[in-house]
Coordinates of C-alpha atoms and ligand atoms in Angstrom, one line a residue:
X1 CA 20.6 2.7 -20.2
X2 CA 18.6 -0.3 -20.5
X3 CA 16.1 0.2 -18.5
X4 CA 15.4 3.4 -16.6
X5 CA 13.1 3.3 -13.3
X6 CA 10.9 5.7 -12.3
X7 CA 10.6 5.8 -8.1
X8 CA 12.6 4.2 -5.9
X9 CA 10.1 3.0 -3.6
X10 CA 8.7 -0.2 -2.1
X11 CA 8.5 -1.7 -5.7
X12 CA 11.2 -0.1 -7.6
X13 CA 14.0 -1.0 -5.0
X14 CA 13.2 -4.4 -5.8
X15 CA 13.3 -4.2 -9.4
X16 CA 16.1 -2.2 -9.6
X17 CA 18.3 -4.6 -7.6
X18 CA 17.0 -8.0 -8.9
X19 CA 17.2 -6.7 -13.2
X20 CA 20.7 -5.5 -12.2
X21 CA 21.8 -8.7 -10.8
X22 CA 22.5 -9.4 -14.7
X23 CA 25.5 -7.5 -14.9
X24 CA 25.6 -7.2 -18.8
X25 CA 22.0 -5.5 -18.5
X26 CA 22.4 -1.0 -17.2
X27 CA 19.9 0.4 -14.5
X28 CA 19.6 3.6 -13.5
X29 CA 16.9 4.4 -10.9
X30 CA 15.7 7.9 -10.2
X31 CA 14.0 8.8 -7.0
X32 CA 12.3 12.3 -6.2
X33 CA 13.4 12.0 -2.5
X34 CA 16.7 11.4 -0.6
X35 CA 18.9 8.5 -1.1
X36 CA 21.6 7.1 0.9
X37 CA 24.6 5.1 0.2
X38 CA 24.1 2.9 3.2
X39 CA 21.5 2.3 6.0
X40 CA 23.9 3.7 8.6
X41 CA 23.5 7.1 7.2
X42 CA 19.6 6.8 6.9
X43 CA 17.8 8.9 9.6
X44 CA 17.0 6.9 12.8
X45 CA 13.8 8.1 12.7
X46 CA 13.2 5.8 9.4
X47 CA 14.7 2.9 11.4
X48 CA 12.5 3.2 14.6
X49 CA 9.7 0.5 14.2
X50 CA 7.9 1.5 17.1
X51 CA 6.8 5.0 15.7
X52 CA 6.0 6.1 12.3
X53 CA 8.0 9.3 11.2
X54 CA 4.9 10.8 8.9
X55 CA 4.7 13.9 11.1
X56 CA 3.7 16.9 9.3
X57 CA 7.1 18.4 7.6
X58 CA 8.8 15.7 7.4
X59 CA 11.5 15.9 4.4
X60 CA 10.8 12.8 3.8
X61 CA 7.0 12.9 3.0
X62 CA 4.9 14.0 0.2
X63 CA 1.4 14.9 1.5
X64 CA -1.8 15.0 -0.3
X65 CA -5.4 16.6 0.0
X66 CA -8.3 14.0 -0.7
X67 CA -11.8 14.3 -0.8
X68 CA -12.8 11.2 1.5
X69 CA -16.4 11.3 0.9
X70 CA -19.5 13.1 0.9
X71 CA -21.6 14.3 4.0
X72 CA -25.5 14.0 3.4
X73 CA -26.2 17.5 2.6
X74 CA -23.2 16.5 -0.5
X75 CA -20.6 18.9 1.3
X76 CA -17.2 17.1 0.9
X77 CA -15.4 15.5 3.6
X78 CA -11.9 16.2 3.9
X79 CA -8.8 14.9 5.1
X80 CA -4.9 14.5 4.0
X81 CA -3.1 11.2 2.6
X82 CA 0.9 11.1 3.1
X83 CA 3.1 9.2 1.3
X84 CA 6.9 7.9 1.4
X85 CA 9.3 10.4 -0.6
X86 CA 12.7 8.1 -0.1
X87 CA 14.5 5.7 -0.6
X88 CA 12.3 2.6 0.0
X89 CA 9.0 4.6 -0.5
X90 CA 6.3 4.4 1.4
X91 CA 7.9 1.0 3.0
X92 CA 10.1 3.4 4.9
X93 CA 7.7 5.2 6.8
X94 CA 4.6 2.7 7.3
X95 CA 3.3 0.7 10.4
X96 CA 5.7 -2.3 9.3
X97 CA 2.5 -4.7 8.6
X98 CA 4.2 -7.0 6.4
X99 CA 1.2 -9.4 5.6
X100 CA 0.5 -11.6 2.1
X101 CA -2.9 -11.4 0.0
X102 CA -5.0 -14.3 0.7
X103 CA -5.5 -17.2 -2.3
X104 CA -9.2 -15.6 -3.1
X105 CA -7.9 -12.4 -3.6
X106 CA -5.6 -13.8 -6.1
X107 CA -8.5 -16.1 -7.6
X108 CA -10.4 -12.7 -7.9
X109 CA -7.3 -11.1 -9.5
X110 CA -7.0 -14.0 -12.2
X111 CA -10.3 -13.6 -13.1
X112 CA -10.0 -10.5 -14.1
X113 CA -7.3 -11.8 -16.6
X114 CA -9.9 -14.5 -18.0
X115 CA -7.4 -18.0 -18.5
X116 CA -4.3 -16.6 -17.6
X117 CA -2.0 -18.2 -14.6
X118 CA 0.4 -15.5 -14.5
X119 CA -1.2 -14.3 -10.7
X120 CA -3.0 -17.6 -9.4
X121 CA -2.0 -18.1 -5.9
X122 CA 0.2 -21.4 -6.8
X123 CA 2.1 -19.2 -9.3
X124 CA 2.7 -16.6 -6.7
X125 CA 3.5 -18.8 -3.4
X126 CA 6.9 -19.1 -4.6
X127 CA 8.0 -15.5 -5.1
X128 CA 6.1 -14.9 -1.9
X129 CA 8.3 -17.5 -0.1
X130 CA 11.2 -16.1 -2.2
X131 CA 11.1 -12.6 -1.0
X132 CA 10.4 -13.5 2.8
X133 CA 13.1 -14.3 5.9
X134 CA 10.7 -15.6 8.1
X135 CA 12.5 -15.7 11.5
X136 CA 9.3 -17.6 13.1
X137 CA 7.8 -19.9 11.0
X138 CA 10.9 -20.0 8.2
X139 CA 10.9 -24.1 8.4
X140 CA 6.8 -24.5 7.9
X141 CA 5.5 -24.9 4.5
X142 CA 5.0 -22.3 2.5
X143 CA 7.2 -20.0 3.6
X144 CA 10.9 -18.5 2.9
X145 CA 13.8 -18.1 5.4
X146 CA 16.5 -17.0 2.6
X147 CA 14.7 -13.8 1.4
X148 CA 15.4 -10.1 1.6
X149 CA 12.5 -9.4 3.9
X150 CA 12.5 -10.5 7.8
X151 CA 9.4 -11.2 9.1
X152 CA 8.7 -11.2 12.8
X153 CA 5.7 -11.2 15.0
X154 CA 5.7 -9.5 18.3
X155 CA 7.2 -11.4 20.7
X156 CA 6.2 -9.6 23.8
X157 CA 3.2 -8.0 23.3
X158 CA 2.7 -4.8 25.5
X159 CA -0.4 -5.3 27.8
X160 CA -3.0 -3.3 25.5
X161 CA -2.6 -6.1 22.5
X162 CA -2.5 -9.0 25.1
X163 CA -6.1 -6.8 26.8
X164 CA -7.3 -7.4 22.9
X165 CA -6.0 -11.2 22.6
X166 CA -8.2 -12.1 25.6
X167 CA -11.1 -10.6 24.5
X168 CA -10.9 -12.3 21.1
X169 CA -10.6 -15.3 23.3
X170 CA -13.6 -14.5 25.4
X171 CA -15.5 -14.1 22.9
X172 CA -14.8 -17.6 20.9
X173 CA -12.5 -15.8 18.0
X174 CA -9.9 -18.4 16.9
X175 CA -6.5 -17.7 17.5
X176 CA -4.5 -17.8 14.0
X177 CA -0.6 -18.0 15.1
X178 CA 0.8 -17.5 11.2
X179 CA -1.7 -14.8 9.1
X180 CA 1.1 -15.9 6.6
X181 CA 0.6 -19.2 6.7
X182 CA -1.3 -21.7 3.8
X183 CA -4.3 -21.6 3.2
X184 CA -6.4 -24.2 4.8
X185 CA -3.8 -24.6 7.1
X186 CA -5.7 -23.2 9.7
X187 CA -9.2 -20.8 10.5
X188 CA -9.7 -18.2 8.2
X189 CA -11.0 -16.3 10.4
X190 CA -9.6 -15.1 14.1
X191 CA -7.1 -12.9 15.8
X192 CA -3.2 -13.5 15.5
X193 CA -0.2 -11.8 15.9
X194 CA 0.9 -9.0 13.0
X195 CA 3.7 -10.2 10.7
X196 CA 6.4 -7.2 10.6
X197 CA 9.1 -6.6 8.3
X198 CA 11.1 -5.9 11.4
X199 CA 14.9 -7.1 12.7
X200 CA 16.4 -6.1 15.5
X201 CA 13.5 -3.0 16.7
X202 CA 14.2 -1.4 13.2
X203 CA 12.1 -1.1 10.3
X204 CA 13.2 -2.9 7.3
X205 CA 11.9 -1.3 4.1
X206 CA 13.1 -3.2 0.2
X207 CA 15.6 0.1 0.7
X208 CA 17.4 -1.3 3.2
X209 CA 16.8 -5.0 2.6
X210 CA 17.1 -4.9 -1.4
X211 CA 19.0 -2.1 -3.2
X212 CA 22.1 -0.7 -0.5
X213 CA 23.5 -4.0 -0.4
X214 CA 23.7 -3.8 -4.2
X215 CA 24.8 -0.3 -4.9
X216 CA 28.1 -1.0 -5.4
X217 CA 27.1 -2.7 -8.8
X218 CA 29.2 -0.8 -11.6
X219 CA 25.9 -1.5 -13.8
X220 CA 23.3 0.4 -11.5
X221 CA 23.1 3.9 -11.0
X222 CA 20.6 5.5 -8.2
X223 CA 20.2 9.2 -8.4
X224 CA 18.2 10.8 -5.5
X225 CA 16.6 14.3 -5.8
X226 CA 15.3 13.6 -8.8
X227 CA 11.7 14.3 -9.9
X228 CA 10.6 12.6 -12.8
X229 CA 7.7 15.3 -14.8
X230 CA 7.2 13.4 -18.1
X231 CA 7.9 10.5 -20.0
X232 CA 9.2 11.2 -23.5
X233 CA 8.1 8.9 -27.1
X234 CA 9.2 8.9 -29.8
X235 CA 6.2 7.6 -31.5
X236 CA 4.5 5.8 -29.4
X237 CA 8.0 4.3 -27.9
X238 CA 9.0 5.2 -24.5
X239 CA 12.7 7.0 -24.7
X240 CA 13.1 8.7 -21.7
X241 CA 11.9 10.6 -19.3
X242 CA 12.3 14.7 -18.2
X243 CA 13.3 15.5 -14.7
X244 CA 13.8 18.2 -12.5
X245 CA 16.6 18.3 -10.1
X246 CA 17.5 21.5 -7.7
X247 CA 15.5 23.2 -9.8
X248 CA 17.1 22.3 -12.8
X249 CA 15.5 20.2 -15.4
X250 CA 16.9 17.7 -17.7
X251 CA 16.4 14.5 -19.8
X252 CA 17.7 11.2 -19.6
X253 CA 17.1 8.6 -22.3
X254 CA 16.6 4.5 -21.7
X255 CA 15.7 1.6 -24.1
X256 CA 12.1 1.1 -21.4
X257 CA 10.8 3.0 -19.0
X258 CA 9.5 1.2 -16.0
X259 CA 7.7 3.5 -13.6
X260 CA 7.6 2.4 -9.5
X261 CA 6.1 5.9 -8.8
X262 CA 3.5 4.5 -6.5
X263 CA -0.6 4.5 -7.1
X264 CA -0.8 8.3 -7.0
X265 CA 2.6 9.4 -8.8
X266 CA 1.9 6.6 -10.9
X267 CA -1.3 7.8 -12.5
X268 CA -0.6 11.6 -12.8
X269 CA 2.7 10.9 -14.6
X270 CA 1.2 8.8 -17.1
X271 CA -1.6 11.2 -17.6
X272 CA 0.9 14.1 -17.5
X273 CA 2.6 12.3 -20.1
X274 CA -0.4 12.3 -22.8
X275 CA -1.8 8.4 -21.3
X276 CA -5.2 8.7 -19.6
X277 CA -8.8 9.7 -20.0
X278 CA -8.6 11.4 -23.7
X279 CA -11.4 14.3 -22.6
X280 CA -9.9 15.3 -19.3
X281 CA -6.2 15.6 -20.9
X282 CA -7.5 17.6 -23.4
X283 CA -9.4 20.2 -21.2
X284 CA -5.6 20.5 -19.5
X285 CA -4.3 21.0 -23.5
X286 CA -2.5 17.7 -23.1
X287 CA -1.7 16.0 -26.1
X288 CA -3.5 12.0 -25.9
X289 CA -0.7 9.6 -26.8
X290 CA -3.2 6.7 -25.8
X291 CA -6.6 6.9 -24.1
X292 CA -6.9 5.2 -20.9
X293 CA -8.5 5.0 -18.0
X294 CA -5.7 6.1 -15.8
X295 CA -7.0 6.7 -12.3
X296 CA -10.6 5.4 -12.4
X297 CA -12.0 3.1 -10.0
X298 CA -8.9 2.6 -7.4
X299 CA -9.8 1.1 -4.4
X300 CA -8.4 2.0 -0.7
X301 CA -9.0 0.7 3.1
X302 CA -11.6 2.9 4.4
X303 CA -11.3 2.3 8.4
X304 CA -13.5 3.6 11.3
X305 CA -12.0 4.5 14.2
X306 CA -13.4 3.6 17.8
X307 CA -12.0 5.6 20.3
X308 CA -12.1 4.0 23.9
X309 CA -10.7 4.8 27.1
X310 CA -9.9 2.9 30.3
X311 CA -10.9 3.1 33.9
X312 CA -7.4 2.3 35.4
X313 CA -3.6 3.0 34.6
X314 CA -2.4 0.8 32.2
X315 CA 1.6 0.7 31.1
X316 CA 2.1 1.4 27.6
X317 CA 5.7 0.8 26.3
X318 CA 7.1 2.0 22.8
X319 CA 5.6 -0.8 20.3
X320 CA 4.7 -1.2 16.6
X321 CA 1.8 0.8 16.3
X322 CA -0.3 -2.4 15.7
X323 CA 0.7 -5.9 17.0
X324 CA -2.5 -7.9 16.7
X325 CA -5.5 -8.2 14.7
X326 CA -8.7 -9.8 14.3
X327 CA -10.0 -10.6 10.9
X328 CA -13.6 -11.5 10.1
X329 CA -13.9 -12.0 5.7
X330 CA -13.8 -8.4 4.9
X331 CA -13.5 -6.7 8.4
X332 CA -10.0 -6.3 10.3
X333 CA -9.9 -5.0 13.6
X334 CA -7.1 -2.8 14.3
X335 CA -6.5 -2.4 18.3
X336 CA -3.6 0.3 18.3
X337 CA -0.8 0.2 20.5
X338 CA -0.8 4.2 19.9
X339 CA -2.6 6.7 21.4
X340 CA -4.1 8.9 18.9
X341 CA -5.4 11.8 21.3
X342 CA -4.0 11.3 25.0
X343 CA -5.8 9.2 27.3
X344 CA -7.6 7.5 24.4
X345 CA -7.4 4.2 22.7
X346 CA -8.7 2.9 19.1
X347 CA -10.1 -0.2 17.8
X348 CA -10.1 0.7 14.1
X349 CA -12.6 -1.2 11.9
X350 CA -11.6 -1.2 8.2
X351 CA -13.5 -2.8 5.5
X352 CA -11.0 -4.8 3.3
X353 CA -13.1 -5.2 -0.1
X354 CA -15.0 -2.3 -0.5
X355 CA -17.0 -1.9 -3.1
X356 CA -16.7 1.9 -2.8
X357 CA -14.0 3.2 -5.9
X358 CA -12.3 6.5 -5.9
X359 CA -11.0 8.8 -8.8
X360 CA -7.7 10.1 -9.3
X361 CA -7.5 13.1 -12.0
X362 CA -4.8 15.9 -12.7
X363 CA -5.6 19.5 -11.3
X364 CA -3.2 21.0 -13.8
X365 CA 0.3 20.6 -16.3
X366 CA 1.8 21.4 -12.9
X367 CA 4.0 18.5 -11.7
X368 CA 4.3 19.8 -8.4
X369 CA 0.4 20.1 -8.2
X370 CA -1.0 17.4 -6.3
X371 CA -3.8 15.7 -8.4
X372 CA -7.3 15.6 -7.0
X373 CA -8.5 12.3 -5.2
X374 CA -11.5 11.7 -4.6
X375 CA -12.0 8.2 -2.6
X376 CA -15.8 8.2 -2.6
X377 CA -15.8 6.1 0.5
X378 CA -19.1 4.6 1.8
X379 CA -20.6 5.9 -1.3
X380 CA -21.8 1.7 -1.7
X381 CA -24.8 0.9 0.3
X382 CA -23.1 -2.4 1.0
X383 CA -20.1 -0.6 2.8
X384 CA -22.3 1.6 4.7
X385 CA -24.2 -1.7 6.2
X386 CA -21.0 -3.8 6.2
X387 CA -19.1 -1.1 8.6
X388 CA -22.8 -0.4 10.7
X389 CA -22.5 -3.9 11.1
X390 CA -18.8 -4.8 12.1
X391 CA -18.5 -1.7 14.4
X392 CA -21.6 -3.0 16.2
X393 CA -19.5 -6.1 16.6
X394 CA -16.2 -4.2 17.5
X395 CA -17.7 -2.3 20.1
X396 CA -19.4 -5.6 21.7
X397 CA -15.9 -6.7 21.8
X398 CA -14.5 -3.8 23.7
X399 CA -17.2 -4.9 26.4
X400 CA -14.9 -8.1 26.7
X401 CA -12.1 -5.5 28.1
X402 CA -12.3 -4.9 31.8
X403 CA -13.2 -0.9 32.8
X404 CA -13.0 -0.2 28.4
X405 CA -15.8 2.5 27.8
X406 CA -16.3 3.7 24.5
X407 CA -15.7 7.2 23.4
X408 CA -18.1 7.7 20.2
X409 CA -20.5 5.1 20.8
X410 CA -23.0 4.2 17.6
X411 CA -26.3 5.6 17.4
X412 CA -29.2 3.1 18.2
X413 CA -31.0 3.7 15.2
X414 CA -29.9 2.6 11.9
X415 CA -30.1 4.6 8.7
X416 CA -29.0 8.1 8.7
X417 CA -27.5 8.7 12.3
X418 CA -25.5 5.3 11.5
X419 CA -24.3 7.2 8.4
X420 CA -23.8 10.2 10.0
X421 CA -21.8 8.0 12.8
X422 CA -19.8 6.1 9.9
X423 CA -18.8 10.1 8.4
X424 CA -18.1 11.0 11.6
X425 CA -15.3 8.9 12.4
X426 CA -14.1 8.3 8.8
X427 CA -10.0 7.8 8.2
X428 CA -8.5 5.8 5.5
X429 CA -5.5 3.1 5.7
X430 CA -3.6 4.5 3.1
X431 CA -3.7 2.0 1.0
X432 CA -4.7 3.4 -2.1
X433 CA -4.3 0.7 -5.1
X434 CA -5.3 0.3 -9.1
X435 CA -5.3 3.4 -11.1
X436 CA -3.1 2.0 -13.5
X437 CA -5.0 -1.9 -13.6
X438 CA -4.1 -4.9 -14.5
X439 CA -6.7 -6.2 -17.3
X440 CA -7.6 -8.1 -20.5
X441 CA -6.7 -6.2 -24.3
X442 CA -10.4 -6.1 -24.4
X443 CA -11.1 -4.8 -20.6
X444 CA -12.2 -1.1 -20.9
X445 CA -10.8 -0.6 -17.1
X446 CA -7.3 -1.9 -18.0
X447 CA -4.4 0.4 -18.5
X448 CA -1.8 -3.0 -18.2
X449 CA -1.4 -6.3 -19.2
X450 CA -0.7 -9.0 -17.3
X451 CA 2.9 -8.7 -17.3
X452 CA 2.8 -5.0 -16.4
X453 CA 3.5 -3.5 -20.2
X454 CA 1.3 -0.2 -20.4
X455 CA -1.3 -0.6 -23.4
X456 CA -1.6 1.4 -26.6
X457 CA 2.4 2.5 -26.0
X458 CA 5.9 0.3 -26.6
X459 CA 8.8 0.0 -23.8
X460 CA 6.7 1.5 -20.7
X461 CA 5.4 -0.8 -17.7
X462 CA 4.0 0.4 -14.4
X463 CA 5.6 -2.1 -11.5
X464 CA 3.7 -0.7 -7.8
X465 CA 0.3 -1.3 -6.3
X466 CA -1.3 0.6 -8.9
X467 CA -2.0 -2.1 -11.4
X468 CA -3.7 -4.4 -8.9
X469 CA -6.9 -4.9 -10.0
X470 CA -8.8 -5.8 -7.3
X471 CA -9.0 -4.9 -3.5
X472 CA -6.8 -6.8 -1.4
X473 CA -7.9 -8.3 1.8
X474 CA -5.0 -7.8 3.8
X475 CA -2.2 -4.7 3.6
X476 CA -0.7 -4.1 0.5
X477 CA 3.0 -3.9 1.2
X478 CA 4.0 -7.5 0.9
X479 CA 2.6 -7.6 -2.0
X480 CA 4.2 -4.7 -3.7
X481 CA 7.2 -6.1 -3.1
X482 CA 5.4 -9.6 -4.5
X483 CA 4.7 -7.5 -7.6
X484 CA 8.5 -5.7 -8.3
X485 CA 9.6 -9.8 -7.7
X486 CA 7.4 -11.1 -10.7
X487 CA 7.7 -8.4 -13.0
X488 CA 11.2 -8.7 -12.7
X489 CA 10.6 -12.4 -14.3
X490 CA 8.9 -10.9 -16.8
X491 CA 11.3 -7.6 -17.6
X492 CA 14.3 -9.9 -17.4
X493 CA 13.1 -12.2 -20.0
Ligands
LIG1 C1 1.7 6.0 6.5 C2 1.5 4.7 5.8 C3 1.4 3.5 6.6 C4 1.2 2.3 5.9 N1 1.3 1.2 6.6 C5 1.2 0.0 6.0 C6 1.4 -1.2 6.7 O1 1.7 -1.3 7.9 N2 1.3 -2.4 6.0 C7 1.0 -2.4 4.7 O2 0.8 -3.5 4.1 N3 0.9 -1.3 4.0 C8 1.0 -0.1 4.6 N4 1.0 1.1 3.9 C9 0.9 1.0 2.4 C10 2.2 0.6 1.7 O3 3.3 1.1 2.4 C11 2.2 1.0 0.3 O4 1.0 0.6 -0.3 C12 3.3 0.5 -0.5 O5 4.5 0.8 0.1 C13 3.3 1.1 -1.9 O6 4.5 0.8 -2.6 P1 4.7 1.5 -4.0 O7 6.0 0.9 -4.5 O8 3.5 1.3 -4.9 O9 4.9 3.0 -3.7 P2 5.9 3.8 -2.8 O10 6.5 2.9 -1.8 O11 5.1 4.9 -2.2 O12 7.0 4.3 -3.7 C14 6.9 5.3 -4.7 C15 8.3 6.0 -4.8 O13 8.3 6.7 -6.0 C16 8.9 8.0 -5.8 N5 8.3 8.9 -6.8 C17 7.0 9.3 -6.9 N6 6.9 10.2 -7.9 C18 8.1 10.3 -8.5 C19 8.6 11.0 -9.6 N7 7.8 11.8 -10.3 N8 10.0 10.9 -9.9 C20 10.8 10.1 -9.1 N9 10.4 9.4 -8.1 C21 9.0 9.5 -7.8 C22 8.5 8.3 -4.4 O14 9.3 9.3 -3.8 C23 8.6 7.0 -3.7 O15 9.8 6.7 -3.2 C24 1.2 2.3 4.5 C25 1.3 3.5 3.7 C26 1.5 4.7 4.4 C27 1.6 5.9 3.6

């Protein structure tokens, strides 16, 4: 093989499809969930947009125990994070948000790379307008209409998004029809329909959209069931990887290694693999091939939830769980179609640049031991004010919706019951990024360089969300898929 990827999720269906578009150059992709030959055999659960199929058992997930934060008397808070374990990753099981970073974020994401170019907005529009099939706003500028991904905006909003639209209007919030579109092109900051990766009703993840059209390629081989437990050197060159499949393990050799396994899978195979903080891999009795900092300081979309309930009946059709939001610089407001205990609603506040950073470490040798996160959420004073502050304005908002009465109101006072408050109603977005980042030869935090190659190690990359090294201020899918697209420039070089 010539290049053997790890994770057929979001990112590594893109990269498997466009390196084995050159038909002299063998792929062979190995994903730890199932994998089928064509979309019409995928479950229809995967292909419903209007409901996400992360119920509890699902074969199709991999669920994980965090610690979210810490209460005030230091007791730890918490909760369960799930991700995609299937063909098209996470992508085929998420709320369909298919939104790009904005031009800071990529200014912020360069400087972290000191002179380099290789991630400045103007080098990324076009493999943003590349991977899109904008079926709204295909013609404007700036955007795609011959890409892999549709992208659609609601086009009938059910009553409870058009309830939020008028609020956001009442109160003198700027409607932004195209979150995708330019920058400059229009306010910053306002309320606007969500950009989905949606045709037809169904969920489009880069499963679907990149890699079944392509399977038929006599060059690319995509194995499902496959666990990947540890990449194998010789040296310090990456020749393969071990695997476990029904139970059975096994070996299988490449020239490179990319792995695609996502920001938590990501990390504890590289550290299973000898790459990672030299003193904790040691206290497991793993051999350090190369010390990095594998897993420190990722960052992740903390979001409060504010639950509200109406006076009055008010019909609520099957929709995409959220269909418009409001953005204010690092606050978006979530209004969800879905109820998440009957008879209530939720405005969900989530802070979009926290400065907050979480851990990700092994627990054992184990690979079917989930590692230990810890996200460390609101552990910044500047979060804790930030969310006091943008739930104070959520919740004035809510006023704007006839007969709306907030469930968990805030407290009055500021300082402790406001934390307390902020604890209280504490869930995260699930969009845990950078525990393999993208850095300078000289940057302590990096663990890649700028074209995704691992450091300290030949013939390994890391192509998913974990090498971004910065928050993002909008969802991270689109830019996944971004990522896969422009490391495949690189890796096909
Ligand atoms: C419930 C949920 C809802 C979300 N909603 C949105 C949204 O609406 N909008 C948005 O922008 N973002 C959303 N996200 C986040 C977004 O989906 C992810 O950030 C993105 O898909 C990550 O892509 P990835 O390629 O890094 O990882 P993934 O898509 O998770 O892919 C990783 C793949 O690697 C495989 N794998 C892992 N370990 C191994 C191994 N050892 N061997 C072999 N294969 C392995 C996994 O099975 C998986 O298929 C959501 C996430 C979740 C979980």
């Amino acid at each position: 093989m010539d290049t053997l990827i790890v994770g057929g999720g979001t990112a590594g269906c893109v990269l498997a499809a466009r390196l084995s578009e050159d038909p002299c150059h063998t792929v062979c992709l190995l994903e730890a969930g199932p994998v089928w030959a064509t979309a019409a055999r995928m479950p229809s659960a995967l292909l419903d947009a209007t409901r996400m199929p992360i119920d509890a058992g699902a074969p199709w997930l991999r669920t994980y125990p965090v610690t979210l934060a810490m209460d005030e008397a230091g007791h730890a808070i918490d909760g369960n994070i799930v991700r995609g374990s299937v063909l098209g990753g996470s992508g085929a099981v998420n709320g369909s948000y298919f939104v790009r970073a904005t031009a800071a974020d990529f200014a912020a994401w360069s400087r972290e790379l000191g002179r380099s170019t290789t991630w400045t907005f103007d080098s990324v529009l076009p493999v943003y307008q590349r991977l899109e099939r904008d079926l709204d706003f295909g013609d404007r500028p700036g955007h795609g209409r011959t890409g892999p991904m549709p992208v659609h905006r609601p086009a009938e909003p059910v009553p409870l998004s058009l309830e939020f639209a008028a609020a956001c209007t009442a109160s003198n919030i700027p409607a932004i029809a195209d979150l995708n579109a330019l920058p400059g092109s229009g306010p910053a900051n306002g309320f606007g329909p969500v950009p989905c990766n949606i045709e037809d009703g169904m969920r489009v993840s880069t499963g679907s959209a990149y890699l079944l059209p392509v399977m038929f390629r006599p060059n690319l081989t995509v194995a499902g069931g496959m666990r990947v437990t540890r990449i194998r050197f010789h040296g310090t060159r990456a020749v393969g990887v071990d695997y476990v499949r029904d139970g059975e393990s096994g070996t299988a050799w490449a020239d490179r290694i990319v792995v695609c396994a996502g920001a938590i899978e990501s990390a504890s195979l590289l550290q299973r693999s000898g790459i990672g903080p030299a003193r904790h891999l040691r206290a497991l009795d793993i051999p350090v091939l190369h010390s990095a900092p594998v897993g420190a300081g990722f960052t992740d979309h903390l979001e409060i939830g504010i639950d509200y309930r109406l006076g009055r009946e008010i019909p609520m059709p099957n929709a995409v769980a959220l269909e418009y939001v409001s953005i204010l610089d690092d606050i978006e407001l979530r209004p969800y179609t879905v109820s998440f205990t009957p008879g209530d609603y939720r405005l969900g506040v989530a802070l979009m640049r926290p400065h907050s950073t979480g851990v990700l470490r092994l627990r054992s040798t184990d690979p079917a031991a989930p590692p230990f996160i810890e996200h460390r959420y609101l552990s910044a004073e500047h979060d804790r004010i930030r969310l006091t502050d943008a739930a104070a304005a959520a919740i004035e908002l809510l006023r704007r919706i006839p007969s709306a009465r907030v469930r968990n109101p805030l407290p009055d006072a500021a300082g402790s019951d406001a934390n307390m408050w902020l604890r209280a109603n504490l869930a995260t977005s699930q969009h845990l990024s950078g525990t393999c980042r993208m850095g300078t030869a000289d940057d302590e935090r990096a663990v890649v360089d700028e074209r995704c190659a691992v450091y300290g190690v030949i013939g390994l990359s890391v192509v998913d969300l974990s090498i971004v090294p910065v928050a993002l201020s909008r969802g991270p899918q689109a830019t996944t898929v971004l990522i896969a697209e422009r490391a495949a420039e690189f890796l096909a070089a």
